[in-house]
């Protein structure tokens, strides 16, 4: 039960067990598009606002010619490392009031399930929008189109665009392999393919492209949970949080290792309302992200007028 409510000796100190915080975290780990396109391998035990994770990235190793006739035939390289800092510098809360009458008419266990579901939906919106903002970290050379000059996307050129995204990732060695399967599993990404996140307008155009491969046509090939299929070797995910603005949509492709994410419901409290006959439940969600491999992301800004063509 809530520690605060119990210490205050308030009436009915619990309507939801304290384990609700852990239960909600488990649900959040498996929900939303964002959790399927990031790595949480660096999350460790962080849980409070302001916590910091240091992610070290080693530099490249040089390869040189060997000449046995030289006195100094071998030289040694001092490999440096870059420190990527991921901070839990974002925090959001939810607060819910339940009157005693409402609680009389519903079982607490049922209320807990409903609370978890609604809180999950609300937090999904926050974290997915936050993770997709990593679009701004995509290097210029990995981009097609812009807000000022978007690419007009049609069913005829969609495949060529997604091939370019896949090629750009591959040229930067941003290709998921079997060694990433555990990372993918940890992030509910059942396959090891690079991903691409689109919105419903882009999806409407993509579905008309003959090269789009539906999940039913993939046989035994395993995709991420929530994937609608494959195109150009990219796992296709759809996010309704990736909004079309002024007729333009953003497409982001990459691999899980590109973006590191950490998040946690750090506190859930259950208290009696000070001025009403009822209880309040409040929760604090802390989170943060860091794009540690920008070159492992590629993107495009497209005009999606064709999504409504022919209707």
PDB file of C-alpha atoms in Angstrom:
ATOM      1  CA  UNK A   1       0.000   0.000   0.000  1.00  0.00           C
ATOM      2  CA  UNK A   2       1.024   3.634  -0.214  1.00  0.00           C
ATOM      3  CA  UNK A   3       3.635   4.403   2.441  1.00  0.00           C
ATOM      4  CA  UNK A   4       2.435   7.988   2.800  1.00  0.00           C
ATOM      5  CA  UNK A   5      -1.197   6.986   3.229  1.00  0.00           C
ATOM      6  CA  UNK A   6      -0.305   4.320   5.771  1.00  0.00           C
ATOM      7  CA  UNK A   7       1.934   6.628   7.825  1.00  0.00           C
ATOM      8  CA  UNK A   8      -0.765   9.301   7.886  1.00  0.00           C
ATOM      9  CA  UNK A   9      -3.239   6.706   9.169  1.00  0.00           C
ATOM     10  CA  UNK A  10      -5.793   7.883   6.620  1.00  0.00           C
ATOM     11  CA  UNK A  11      -9.026   6.059   5.964  1.00  0.00           C
ATOM     12  CA  UNK A  12      -8.728   3.281   3.348  1.00  0.00           C
ATOM     13  CA  UNK A  13      -4.984   3.816   2.773  1.00  0.00           C
ATOM     14  CA  UNK A  14      -5.017   1.707  -0.354  1.00  0.00           C
ATOM     15  CA  UNK A  15      -7.231   1.269  -3.349  1.00  0.00           C
ATOM     16  CA  UNK A  16      -4.365   0.040  -5.516  1.00  0.00           C
ATOM     17  CA  UNK A  17      -1.399  -1.982  -4.191  1.00  0.00           C
ATOM     18  CA  UNK A  18       2.021  -0.335  -4.268  1.00  0.00           C
ATOM     19  CA  UNK A  19       3.151  -2.989  -6.747  1.00  0.00           C
ATOM     20  CA  UNK A  20       1.087  -1.055  -9.276  1.00  0.00           C
ATOM     21  CA  UNK A  21       4.182   1.003 -10.051  1.00  0.00           C
ATOM     22  CA  UNK A  22       6.126  -2.138 -11.004  1.00  0.00           C
ATOM     23  CA  UNK A  23       3.164  -3.542 -12.918  1.00  0.00           C
ATOM     24  CA  UNK A  24       2.835  -0.331 -14.908  1.00  0.00           C
ATOM     25  CA  UNK A  25       6.553  -0.289 -15.725  1.00  0.00           C
ATOM     26  CA  UNK A  26       6.264  -3.813 -17.110  1.00  0.00           C
ATOM     27  CA  UNK A  27       3.333  -2.784 -19.305  1.00  0.00           C
ATOM     28  CA  UNK A  28       5.185   0.306 -20.532  1.00  0.00           C
ATOM     29  CA  UNK A  29       8.271  -1.718 -21.460  1.00  0.00           C
ATOM     30  CA  UNK A  30       6.174  -3.684 -23.946  1.00  0.00           C
ATOM     31  CA  UNK A  31       3.966  -0.899 -25.286  1.00  0.00           C
ATOM     32  CA  UNK A  32       4.194   1.877 -27.804  1.00  0.00           C
ATOM     33  CA  UNK A  33       6.237   2.143 -30.989  1.00  0.00           C
ATOM     34  CA  UNK A  34       9.054   3.950 -29.175  1.00  0.00           C
ATOM     35  CA  UNK A  35      10.043   0.944 -27.068  1.00  0.00           C
ATOM     36  CA  UNK A  36      10.554  -1.097 -30.235  1.00  0.00           C
ATOM     37  CA  UNK A  37      13.122   1.229 -31.841  1.00  0.00           C
ATOM     38  CA  UNK A  38      15.489   2.001 -28.941  1.00  0.00           C
ATOM     39  CA  UNK A  39      17.958   0.142 -26.788  1.00  0.00           C
ATOM     40  CA  UNK A  40      17.390  -0.030 -23.033  1.00  0.00           C
ATOM     41  CA  UNK A  41      20.615  -1.980 -22.509  1.00  0.00           C
ATOM     42  CA  UNK A  42      22.135   0.960 -20.611  1.00  0.00           C
ATOM     43  CA  UNK A  43      19.185   1.567 -18.303  1.00  0.00           C
ATOM     44  CA  UNK A  44      20.589  -0.401 -15.360  1.00  0.00           C
ATOM     45  CA  UNK A  45      18.892   0.593 -12.091  1.00  0.00           C
ATOM     46  CA  UNK A  46      18.195   4.283 -12.769  1.00  0.00           C
ATOM     47  CA  UNK A  47      14.771   5.363 -11.593  1.00  0.00           C
ATOM     48  CA  UNK A  48      14.869   8.916 -10.256  1.00  0.00           C
ATOM     49  CA  UNK A  49      14.758  12.302 -11.951  1.00  0.00           C
ATOM     50  CA  UNK A  50      18.285  13.577 -12.574  1.00  0.00           C
ATOM     51  CA  UNK A  51      19.901  10.131 -12.689  1.00  0.00           C
ATOM     52  CA  UNK A  52      22.717   9.926 -15.242  1.00  0.00           C
ATOM     53  CA  UNK A  53      24.027   7.085 -17.412  1.00  0.00           C
ATOM     54  CA  UNK A  54      27.476   7.265 -18.985  1.00  0.00           C
ATOM     55  CA  UNK A  55      27.685   5.328 -22.257  1.00  0.00           C
ATOM     56  CA  UNK A  56      31.217   4.828 -23.546  1.00  0.00           C
ATOM     57  CA  UNK A  57      31.905   4.464 -27.270  1.00  0.00           C
ATOM     58  CA  UNK A  58      35.380   3.301 -28.315  1.00  0.00           C
ATOM     59  CA  UNK A  59      37.049   4.877 -31.318  1.00  0.00           C
ATOM     60  CA  UNK A  60      38.020   2.992 -34.479  1.00  0.00           C
ATOM     61  CA  UNK A  61      41.068   0.710 -34.639  1.00  0.00           C
ATOM     62  CA  UNK A  62      43.592   1.562 -37.371  1.00  0.00           C
ATOM     63  CA  UNK A  63      44.949  -1.185 -39.653  1.00  0.00           C
ATOM     64  CA  UNK A  64      48.483  -0.680 -41.090  1.00  0.00           C
ATOM     65  CA  UNK A  65      50.863  -2.486 -43.403  1.00  0.00           C
ATOM     66  CA  UNK A  66      53.495  -4.681 -41.736  1.00  0.00           C
ATOM     67  CA  UNK A  67      57.139  -4.569 -42.839  1.00  0.00           C
ATOM     68  CA  UNK A  68      59.483  -6.865 -40.915  1.00  0.00           C
ATOM     69  CA  UNK A  69      62.571  -5.068 -42.240  1.00  0.00           C
ATOM     70  CA  UNK A  70      61.720  -1.872 -40.363  1.00  0.00           C
ATOM     71  CA  UNK A  71      63.067  -1.272 -36.844  1.00  0.00           C
ATOM     72  CA  UNK A  72      59.746   0.061 -35.668  1.00  0.00           C
ATOM     73  CA  UNK A  73      57.605  -2.289 -37.685  1.00  0.00           C
ATOM     74  CA  UNK A  74      54.693  -2.014 -35.277  1.00  0.00           C
ATOM     75  CA  UNK A  75      53.297   1.193 -33.780  1.00  0.00           C
ATOM     76  CA  UNK A  76      50.631   1.264 -31.139  1.00  0.00           C
ATOM     77  CA  UNK A  77      47.497   3.318 -31.231  1.00  0.00           C
ATOM     78  CA  UNK A  78      46.044   5.027 -28.192  1.00  0.00           C
ATOM     79  CA  UNK A  79      42.313   4.467 -28.659  1.00  0.00           C
ATOM     80  CA  UNK A  80      40.176   7.135 -27.112  1.00  0.00           C
ATOM     81  CA  UNK A  81      36.529   6.822 -26.113  1.00  0.00           C
ATOM     82  CA  UNK A  82      33.592   9.181 -26.383  1.00  0.00           C
ATOM     83  CA  UNK A  83      31.331   9.594 -23.383  1.00  0.00           C
ATOM     84  CA  UNK A  84      27.638   9.797 -24.271  1.00  0.00           C
ATOM     85  CA  UNK A  85      25.569  11.075 -21.352  1.00  0.00           C
ATOM     86  CA  UNK A  86      21.976   9.947 -20.989  1.00  0.00           C
ATOM     87  CA  UNK A  87      20.070  11.863 -18.318  1.00  0.00           C
ATOM     88  CA  UNK A  88      16.634  11.229 -16.910  1.00  0.00           C
ATOM     89  CA  UNK A  89      15.858  14.922 -17.353  1.00  0.00           C
ATOM     90  CA  UNK A  90      12.178  14.621 -18.284  1.00  0.00           C
ATOM     91  CA  UNK A  91       9.320  14.064 -15.857  1.00  0.00           C
ATOM     92  CA  UNK A  92       5.553  13.827 -16.187  1.00  0.00           C
ATOM     93  CA  UNK A  93       2.853  12.997 -13.674  1.00  0.00           C
ATOM     94  CA  UNK A  94      -0.714  11.755 -13.617  1.00  0.00           C
ATOM     95  CA  UNK A  95      -3.290  12.308 -10.911  1.00  0.00           C
ATOM     96  CA  UNK A  96      -6.654  10.548 -10.611  1.00  0.00           C
ATOM     97  CA  UNK A  97      -9.533  11.187  -8.213  1.00  0.00           C
ATOM     98  CA  UNK A  98     -12.038   8.466  -7.289  1.00  0.00           C
ATOM     99  CA  UNK A  99     -15.029   9.144  -5.082  1.00  0.00           C
ATOM    100  CA  UNK A 100     -16.044   6.636  -2.437  1.00  0.00           C
ATOM    101  CA  UNK A 101     -19.306   6.135  -4.322  1.00  0.00           C
ATOM    102  CA  UNK A 102     -17.434   5.145  -7.478  1.00  0.00           C
ATOM    103  CA  UNK A 103     -15.314   2.693  -5.521  1.00  0.00           C
ATOM    104  CA  UNK A 104     -18.407   1.122  -3.986  1.00  0.00           C
ATOM    105  CA  UNK A 105     -19.704   0.416  -7.461  1.00  0.00           C
ATOM    106  CA  UNK A 106     -16.519  -1.187  -8.764  1.00  0.00           C
ATOM    107  CA  UNK A 107     -14.068  -3.845  -7.585  1.00  0.00           C
ATOM    108  CA  UNK A 108     -10.598  -2.418  -6.676  1.00  0.00           C
ATOM    109  CA  UNK A 109      -8.898  -5.056  -8.822  1.00  0.00           C
ATOM    110  CA  UNK A 110     -10.943  -3.951 -11.814  1.00  0.00           C
ATOM    111  CA  UNK A 111     -10.096  -0.318 -11.105  1.00  0.00           C
ATOM    112  CA  UNK A 112      -6.404  -1.153 -10.951  1.00  0.00           C
ATOM    113  CA  UNK A 113      -6.527  -2.722 -14.402  1.00  0.00           C
ATOM    114  CA  UNK A 114      -8.368   0.283 -15.821  1.00  0.00           C
ATOM    115  CA  UNK A 115      -5.925   2.722 -14.207  1.00  0.00           C
ATOM    116  CA  UNK A 116      -2.955   0.847 -15.661  1.00  0.00           C
ATOM    117  CA  UNK A 117      -4.443   0.834 -19.143  1.00  0.00           C
ATOM    118  CA  UNK A 118      -5.316   4.530 -19.208  1.00  0.00           C
ATOM    119  CA  UNK A 119      -1.994   5.559 -17.645  1.00  0.00           C
ATOM    120  CA  UNK A 120      -0.190   3.359 -20.181  1.00  0.00           C
ATOM    121  CA  UNK A 121      -1.953   5.052 -23.102  1.00  0.00           C
ATOM    122  CA  UNK A 122      -1.175   8.520 -21.740  1.00  0.00           C
ATOM    123  CA  UNK A 123       2.506   7.770 -21.080  1.00  0.00           C
ATOM    124  CA  UNK A 124       2.869   6.048 -24.457  1.00  0.00           C
ATOM    125  CA  UNK A 125       1.906   9.326 -26.114  1.00  0.00           C
ATOM    126  CA  UNK A 126       4.559  11.171 -24.117  1.00  0.00           C
ATOM    127  CA  UNK A 127       7.448   8.764 -24.630  1.00  0.00           C
ATOM    128  CA  UNK A 128       6.713   7.942 -28.280  1.00  0.00           C
ATOM    129  CA  UNK A 129       6.581  11.613 -29.232  1.00  0.00           C
ATOM    130  CA  UNK A 130       9.790  12.177 -27.259  1.00  0.00           C
ATOM    131  CA  UNK A 131      11.650   9.271 -28.878  1.00  0.00           C
ATOM    132  CA  UNK A 132      10.501  10.232 -32.379  1.00  0.00           C
ATOM    133  CA  UNK A 133      11.915  13.720 -31.795  1.00  0.00           C
ATOM    134  CA  UNK A 134      15.295  12.034 -32.413  1.00  0.00           C
ATOM    135  CA  UNK A 135      14.474  12.738 -36.057  1.00  0.00           C
ATOM    136  CA  UNK A 136      16.222  16.078 -35.438  1.00  0.00           C
ATOM    137  CA  UNK A 137      19.502  14.184 -34.788  1.00  0.00           C
ATOM    138  CA  UNK A 138      19.639  12.644 -38.272  1.00  0.00           C
ATOM    139  CA  UNK A 139      22.733  13.918 -40.164  1.00  0.00           C
ATOM    140  CA  UNK A 140      22.041  16.052 -43.237  1.00  0.00           C
ATOM    141  CA  UNK A 141      23.661  13.492 -45.535  1.00  0.00           C
ATOM    142  CA  UNK A 142      21.211  10.859 -44.262  1.00  0.00           C
ATOM    143  CA  UNK A 143      18.170  12.959 -45.177  1.00  0.00           C
ATOM    144  CA  UNK A 144      15.903  13.270 -48.206  1.00  0.00           C
ATOM    145  CA  UNK A 145      13.573  16.239 -48.485  1.00  0.00           C
ATOM    146  CA  UNK A 146      12.933  18.989 -45.953  1.00  0.00           C
ATOM    147  CA  UNK A 147      10.095  21.031 -44.510  1.00  0.00           C
ATOM    148  CA  UNK A 148      10.749  23.636 -47.197  1.00  0.00           C
ATOM    149  CA  UNK A 149      11.082  21.108 -50.031  1.00  0.00           C
ATOM    150  CA  UNK A 150       9.428  17.777 -49.184  1.00  0.00           C
ATOM    151  CA  UNK A 151       9.490  14.801 -51.536  1.00  0.00           C
ATOM    152  CA  UNK A 152       6.121  14.097 -53.119  1.00  0.00           C
ATOM    153  CA  UNK A 153       5.475  10.507 -52.064  1.00  0.00           C
ATOM    154  CA  UNK A 154       3.417   8.249 -54.325  1.00  0.00           C
ATOM    155  CA  UNK A 155       2.854   4.523 -54.672  1.00  0.00           C
ATOM    156  CA  UNK A 156       5.199   4.628 -57.680  1.00  0.00           C
ATOM    157  CA  UNK A 157       8.228   6.170 -55.955  1.00  0.00           C
ATOM    158  CA  UNK A 158       7.697   4.843 -52.410  1.00  0.00           C
ATOM    159  CA  UNK A 159       9.838   1.750 -52.963  1.00  0.00           C
ATOM    160  CA  UNK A 160      12.737   3.806 -54.346  1.00  0.00           C
ATOM    161  CA  UNK A 161      12.653   6.072 -51.272  1.00  0.00           C
ATOM    162  CA  UNK A 162      12.654   3.165 -48.811  1.00  0.00           C
ATOM    163  CA  UNK A 163      15.488   1.513 -50.781  1.00  0.00           C
ATOM    164  CA  UNK A 164      17.472   4.735 -50.363  1.00  0.00           C
ATOM    165  CA  UNK A 165      16.831   4.737 -46.603  1.00  0.00           C
ATOM    166  CA  UNK A 166      17.958   1.098 -46.330  1.00  0.00           C
ATOM    167  CA  UNK A 167      21.026   1.760 -48.481  1.00  0.00           C
ATOM    168  CA  UNK A 168      21.991   4.790 -46.387  1.00  0.00           C
ATOM    169  CA  UNK A 169      21.882   2.743 -43.199  1.00  0.00           C
ATOM    170  CA  UNK A 170      23.873  -0.078 -44.750  1.00  0.00           C
ATOM    171  CA  UNK A 171      26.542   2.314 -46.072  1.00  0.00           C
ATOM    172  CA  UNK A 172      27.017   3.459 -42.469  1.00  0.00           C
ATOM    173  CA  UNK A 173      27.263  -0.151 -41.252  1.00  0.00           C
ATOM    174  CA  UNK A 174      23.958   0.358 -39.449  1.00  0.00           C
ATOM    175  CA  UNK A 175      22.745  -3.186 -39.997  1.00  0.00           C
ATOM    176  CA  UNK A 176      21.292  -5.309 -37.241  1.00  0.00           C
ATOM    177  CA  UNK A 177      22.828  -8.780 -37.074  1.00  0.00           C
ATOM    178  CA  UNK A 178      22.271 -11.880 -34.956  1.00  0.00           C
ATOM    179  CA  UNK A 179      24.517 -10.423 -32.232  1.00  0.00           C
ATOM    180  CA  UNK A 180      21.800  -7.804 -31.655  1.00  0.00           C
ATOM    181  CA  UNK A 181      19.055 -10.370 -31.082  1.00  0.00           C
ATOM    182  CA  UNK A 182      19.242 -10.065 -27.299  1.00  0.00           C
ATOM    183  CA  UNK A 183      19.028  -6.279 -27.507  1.00  0.00           C
ATOM    184  CA  UNK A 184      16.075  -6.663 -29.829  1.00  0.00           C
ATOM    185  CA  UNK A 185      14.460  -9.138 -27.447  1.00  0.00           C
ATOM    186  CA  UNK A 186      14.976  -6.789 -24.509  1.00  0.00           C
ATOM    187  CA  UNK A 187      13.162  -4.097 -26.459  1.00  0.00           C
ATOM    188  CA  UNK A 188      10.294  -6.298 -27.636  1.00  0.00           C
ATOM    189  CA  UNK A 189      11.734  -6.194 -31.154  1.00  0.00           C
ATOM    190  CA  UNK A 190      11.463  -9.854 -32.081  1.00  0.00           C
ATOM    191  CA  UNK A 191      13.479  -9.563 -35.271  1.00  0.00           C
ATOM    192  CA  UNK A 192      16.912  -8.087 -35.974  1.00  0.00           C
ATOM    193  CA  UNK A 193      15.988  -6.045 -39.045  1.00  0.00           C
ATOM    194  CA  UNK A 194      16.465  -2.277 -39.293  1.00  0.00           C
ATOM    195  CA  UNK A 195      13.180  -0.446 -38.773  1.00  0.00           C
ATOM    196  CA  UNK A 196      11.301   2.430 -40.356  1.00  0.00           C
ATOM    197  CA  UNK A 197       8.612   4.420 -38.528  1.00  0.00           C
ATOM    198  CA  UNK A 198       5.846   5.959 -40.615  1.00  0.00           C
ATOM    199  CA  UNK A 199       2.471   7.542 -39.902  1.00  0.00           C
ATOM    200  CA  UNK A 200      -1.008   6.531 -41.181  1.00  0.00           C
ATOM    201  CA  UNK A 201      -0.811   8.852 -44.217  1.00  0.00           C
ATOM    202  CA  UNK A 202       2.482   7.320 -45.369  1.00  0.00           C
ATOM    203  CA  UNK A 203       1.026   3.890 -44.632  1.00  0.00           C
ATOM    204  CA  UNK A 204      -1.947   4.605 -46.915  1.00  0.00           C
ATOM    205  CA  UNK A 205       0.470   5.280 -49.778  1.00  0.00           C
ATOM    206  CA  UNK A 206       2.841   2.429 -48.931  1.00  0.00           C
ATOM    207  CA  UNK A 207       0.052  -0.160 -48.920  1.00  0.00           C
ATOM    208  CA  UNK A 208      -0.574   0.668 -52.598  1.00  0.00           C
ATOM    209  CA  UNK A 209       3.058  -0.017 -53.558  1.00  0.00           C
ATOM    210  CA  UNK A 210       3.353  -3.488 -55.119  1.00  0.00           C
ATOM    211  CA  UNK A 211       6.766  -4.033 -53.475  1.00  0.00           C
ATOM    212  CA  UNK A 212       5.346  -3.804 -49.937  1.00  0.00           C
ATOM    213  CA  UNK A 213       5.437  -7.235 -48.291  1.00  0.00           C
ATOM    214  CA  UNK A 214       2.582  -7.982 -45.884  1.00  0.00           C
ATOM    215  CA  UNK A 215       3.282 -10.105 -42.775  1.00  0.00           C
ATOM    216  CA  UNK A 216       1.190 -12.961 -44.182  1.00  0.00           C
ATOM    217  CA  UNK A 217       3.586 -13.177 -47.143  1.00  0.00           C
ATOM    218  CA  UNK A 218       6.749 -13.380 -45.045  1.00  0.00           C
ATOM    219  CA  UNK A 219       6.453 -17.040 -44.085  1.00  0.00           C
ATOM    220  CA  UNK A 220       8.528 -17.879 -41.021  1.00  0.00           C
ATOM    221  CA  UNK A 221      10.329 -14.549 -40.950  1.00  0.00           C
ATOM    222  CA  UNK A 222       9.921 -12.863 -37.549  1.00  0.00           C
ATOM    223  CA  UNK A 223       9.111  -9.166 -37.332  1.00  0.00           C
ATOM    224  CA  UNK A 224       8.830  -6.760 -34.425  1.00  0.00           C
ATOM    225  CA  UNK A 225       5.585  -6.801 -32.510  1.00  0.00           C
ATOM    226  CA  UNK A 226       3.290  -4.288 -34.138  1.00  0.00           C
ATOM    227  CA  UNK A 227       5.050  -4.374 -37.512  1.00  0.00           C
ATOM    228  CA  UNK A 228       2.709  -4.117 -40.508  1.00  0.00           C
ATOM    229  CA  UNK A 229       5.204  -5.728 -42.876  1.00  0.00           C
ATOM    230  CA  UNK A 230       8.485  -5.173 -44.708  1.00  0.00           C
ATOM    231  CA  UNK A 231       9.801  -3.032 -47.530  1.00  0.00           C
ATOM    232  CA  UNK A 232      13.385  -2.868 -48.816  1.00  0.00           C
ATOM    233  CA  UNK A 233      14.520  -4.941 -45.835  1.00  0.00           C
ATOM    234  CA  UNK A 234      13.036  -2.515 -43.306  1.00  0.00           C
ATOM    235  CA  UNK A 235      10.599  -3.499 -40.568  1.00  0.00           C
ATOM    236  CA  UNK A 236       7.620  -1.130 -40.973  1.00  0.00           C
ATOM    237  CA  UNK A 237       6.078   0.354 -37.815  1.00  0.00           C
ATOM    238  CA  UNK A 238       3.213   2.849 -37.696  1.00  0.00           C
ATOM    239  CA  UNK A 239       2.904   5.592 -35.078  1.00  0.00           C
ATOM    240  CA  UNK A 240      -0.167   7.797 -34.780  1.00  0.00           C
ATOM    241  CA  UNK A 241       1.986  10.157 -32.685  1.00  0.00           C
ATOM    242  CA  UNK A 242       4.027  10.960 -35.802  1.00  0.00           C
ATOM    243  CA  UNK A 243       1.604  13.604 -37.038  1.00  0.00           C
ATOM    244  CA  UNK A 244       1.168  14.991 -40.536  1.00  0.00           C
ATOM    245  CA  UNK A 245       1.640  18.768 -40.369  1.00  0.00           C
ATOM    246  CA  UNK A 246       0.670  21.028 -43.271  1.00  0.00           C
ATOM    247  CA  UNK A 247       0.472  17.996 -45.544  1.00  0.00           C
ATOM    248  CA  UNK A 248       4.003  16.839 -44.673  1.00  0.00           C
ATOM    249  CA  UNK A 249       5.090  13.738 -42.768  1.00  0.00           C
ATOM    250  CA  UNK A 250       8.414  12.556 -41.357  1.00  0.00           C
ATOM    251  CA  UNK A 251       9.838   9.086 -41.952  1.00  0.00           C
ATOM    252  CA  UNK A 252      12.587   7.776 -39.662  1.00  0.00           C
ATOM    253  CA  UNK A 253      14.628   4.615 -40.244  1.00  0.00           C
ATOM    254  CA  UNK A 254      17.380   3.152 -38.113  1.00  0.00           C
ATOM    255  CA  UNK A 255      18.562   0.377 -35.817  1.00  0.00           C
ATOM    256  CA  UNK A 256      17.853  -0.099 -32.110  1.00  0.00           C
ATOM    257  CA  UNK A 257      21.410   0.734 -31.074  1.00  0.00           C
ATOM    258  CA  UNK A 258      21.114   4.282 -32.447  1.00  0.00           C
ATOM    259  CA  UNK A 259      18.955   5.646 -29.614  1.00  0.00           C
ATOM    260  CA  UNK A 260      19.421   4.823 -25.937  1.00  0.00           C
ATOM    261  CA  UNK A 261      16.365   5.279 -23.711  1.00  0.00           C
ATOM    262  CA  UNK A 262      15.641   4.972 -20.013  1.00  0.00           C
ATOM    263  CA  UNK A 263      12.342   5.506 -18.246  1.00  0.00           C
ATOM    264  CA  UNK A 264      10.560   4.512 -15.072  1.00  0.00           C
ATOM    265  CA  UNK A 265       7.431   5.135 -13.058  1.00  0.00           C
ATOM    266  CA  UNK A 266       9.442   6.316 -10.070  1.00  0.00           C
ATOM    267  CA  UNK A 267       6.578   6.740  -7.650  1.00  0.00           C
ATOM    268  CA  UNK A 268       2.905   5.860  -7.252  1.00  0.00           C
ATOM    269  CA  UNK A 269       1.043   7.190  -4.211  1.00  0.00           C
ATOM    270  CA  UNK A 270      -2.482   6.605  -2.938  1.00  0.00           C
ATOM    271  CA  UNK A 271      -3.987   9.209  -0.590  1.00  0.00           C
ATOM    272  CA  UNK A 272      -7.327  10.335   0.803  1.00  0.00           C
ATOM    273  CA  UNK A 273      -8.615  13.539  -0.791  1.00  0.00           C
ATOM    274  CA  UNK A 274      -8.310  16.330   1.818  1.00  0.00           C
ATOM    275  CA  UNK A 275     -11.667  17.951   0.960  1.00  0.00           C
ATOM    276  CA  UNK A 276     -13.804  15.195  -0.543  1.00  0.00           C
ATOM    277  CA  UNK A 277     -14.944  11.681   0.306  1.00  0.00           C
ATOM    278  CA  UNK A 278     -12.665   9.789  -2.010  1.00  0.00           C
ATOM    279  CA  UNK A 279      -9.132   8.771  -2.862  1.00  0.00           C
ATOM    280  CA  UNK A 280      -6.498  10.159  -5.185  1.00  0.00           C
ATOM    281  CA  UNK A 281      -3.833   8.208  -7.057  1.00  0.00           C
ATOM    282  CA  UNK A 282      -0.830  10.001  -8.474  1.00  0.00           C
ATOM    283  CA  UNK A 283       2.225   8.759 -10.318  1.00  0.00           C
ATOM    284  CA  UNK A 284       5.510  10.267 -11.490  1.00  0.00           C
ATOM    285  CA  UNK A 285       7.165   9.051 -14.710  1.00  0.00           C
ATOM    286  CA  UNK A 286      10.804  10.029 -15.328  1.00  0.00           C
ATOM    287  CA  UNK A 287      12.618   9.386 -18.580  1.00  0.00           C
ATOM    288  CA  UNK A 288      15.396  10.444 -20.930  1.00  0.00           C
ATOM    289  CA  UNK A 289      17.092   9.518 -24.204  1.00  0.00           C
ATOM    290  CA  UNK A 290      20.339   9.996 -26.104  1.00  0.00           C
ATOM    291  CA  UNK A 291      21.101   9.472 -29.783  1.00  0.00           C
ATOM    292  CA  UNK A 292      24.451   7.705 -29.494  1.00  0.00           C
ATOM    293  CA  UNK A 293      24.808   6.652 -33.150  1.00  0.00           C
ATOM    294  CA  UNK A 294      23.387   9.455 -35.340  1.00  0.00           C
ATOM    295  CA  UNK A 295      24.714   7.846 -38.529  1.00  0.00           C
ATOM    296  CA  UNK A 296      22.580   4.805 -37.733  1.00  0.00           C
ATOM    297  CA  UNK A 297      19.488   6.898 -38.445  1.00  0.00           C
ATOM    298  CA  UNK A 298      18.115   8.015 -41.816  1.00  0.00           C
ATOM    299  CA  UNK A 299      15.024   9.985 -42.664  1.00  0.00           C
ATOM    300  CA  UNK A 300      12.850  11.826 -45.132  1.00  0.00           C
ATOM    301  CA  UNK A 301      10.252  14.579 -45.165  1.00  0.00           C
ATOM    302  CA  UNK A 302       7.472  13.773 -47.627  1.00  0.00           C
ATOM    303  CA  UNK A 303       4.337  15.368 -49.017  1.00  0.00           C
ATOM    304  CA  UNK A 304       1.496  12.895 -48.419  1.00  0.00           C
ATOM    305  CA  UNK A 305      -1.243  14.408 -50.589  1.00  0.00           C
ATOM    306  CA  UNK A 306      -1.357  11.089 -52.469  1.00  0.00           C
ATOM    307  CA  UNK A 307      -2.766   9.421 -49.330  1.00  0.00           C
ATOM    308  CA  UNK A 308      -6.189  10.828 -50.264  1.00  0.00           C
ATOM    309  CA  UNK A 309      -5.832  10.560 -54.032  1.00  0.00           C
ATOM    310  CA  UNK A 310      -8.577   8.764 -55.935  1.00  0.00           C
ATOM    311  CA  UNK A 311     -11.129   8.997 -53.135  1.00  0.00           C
TER     312      UNK A 311
END
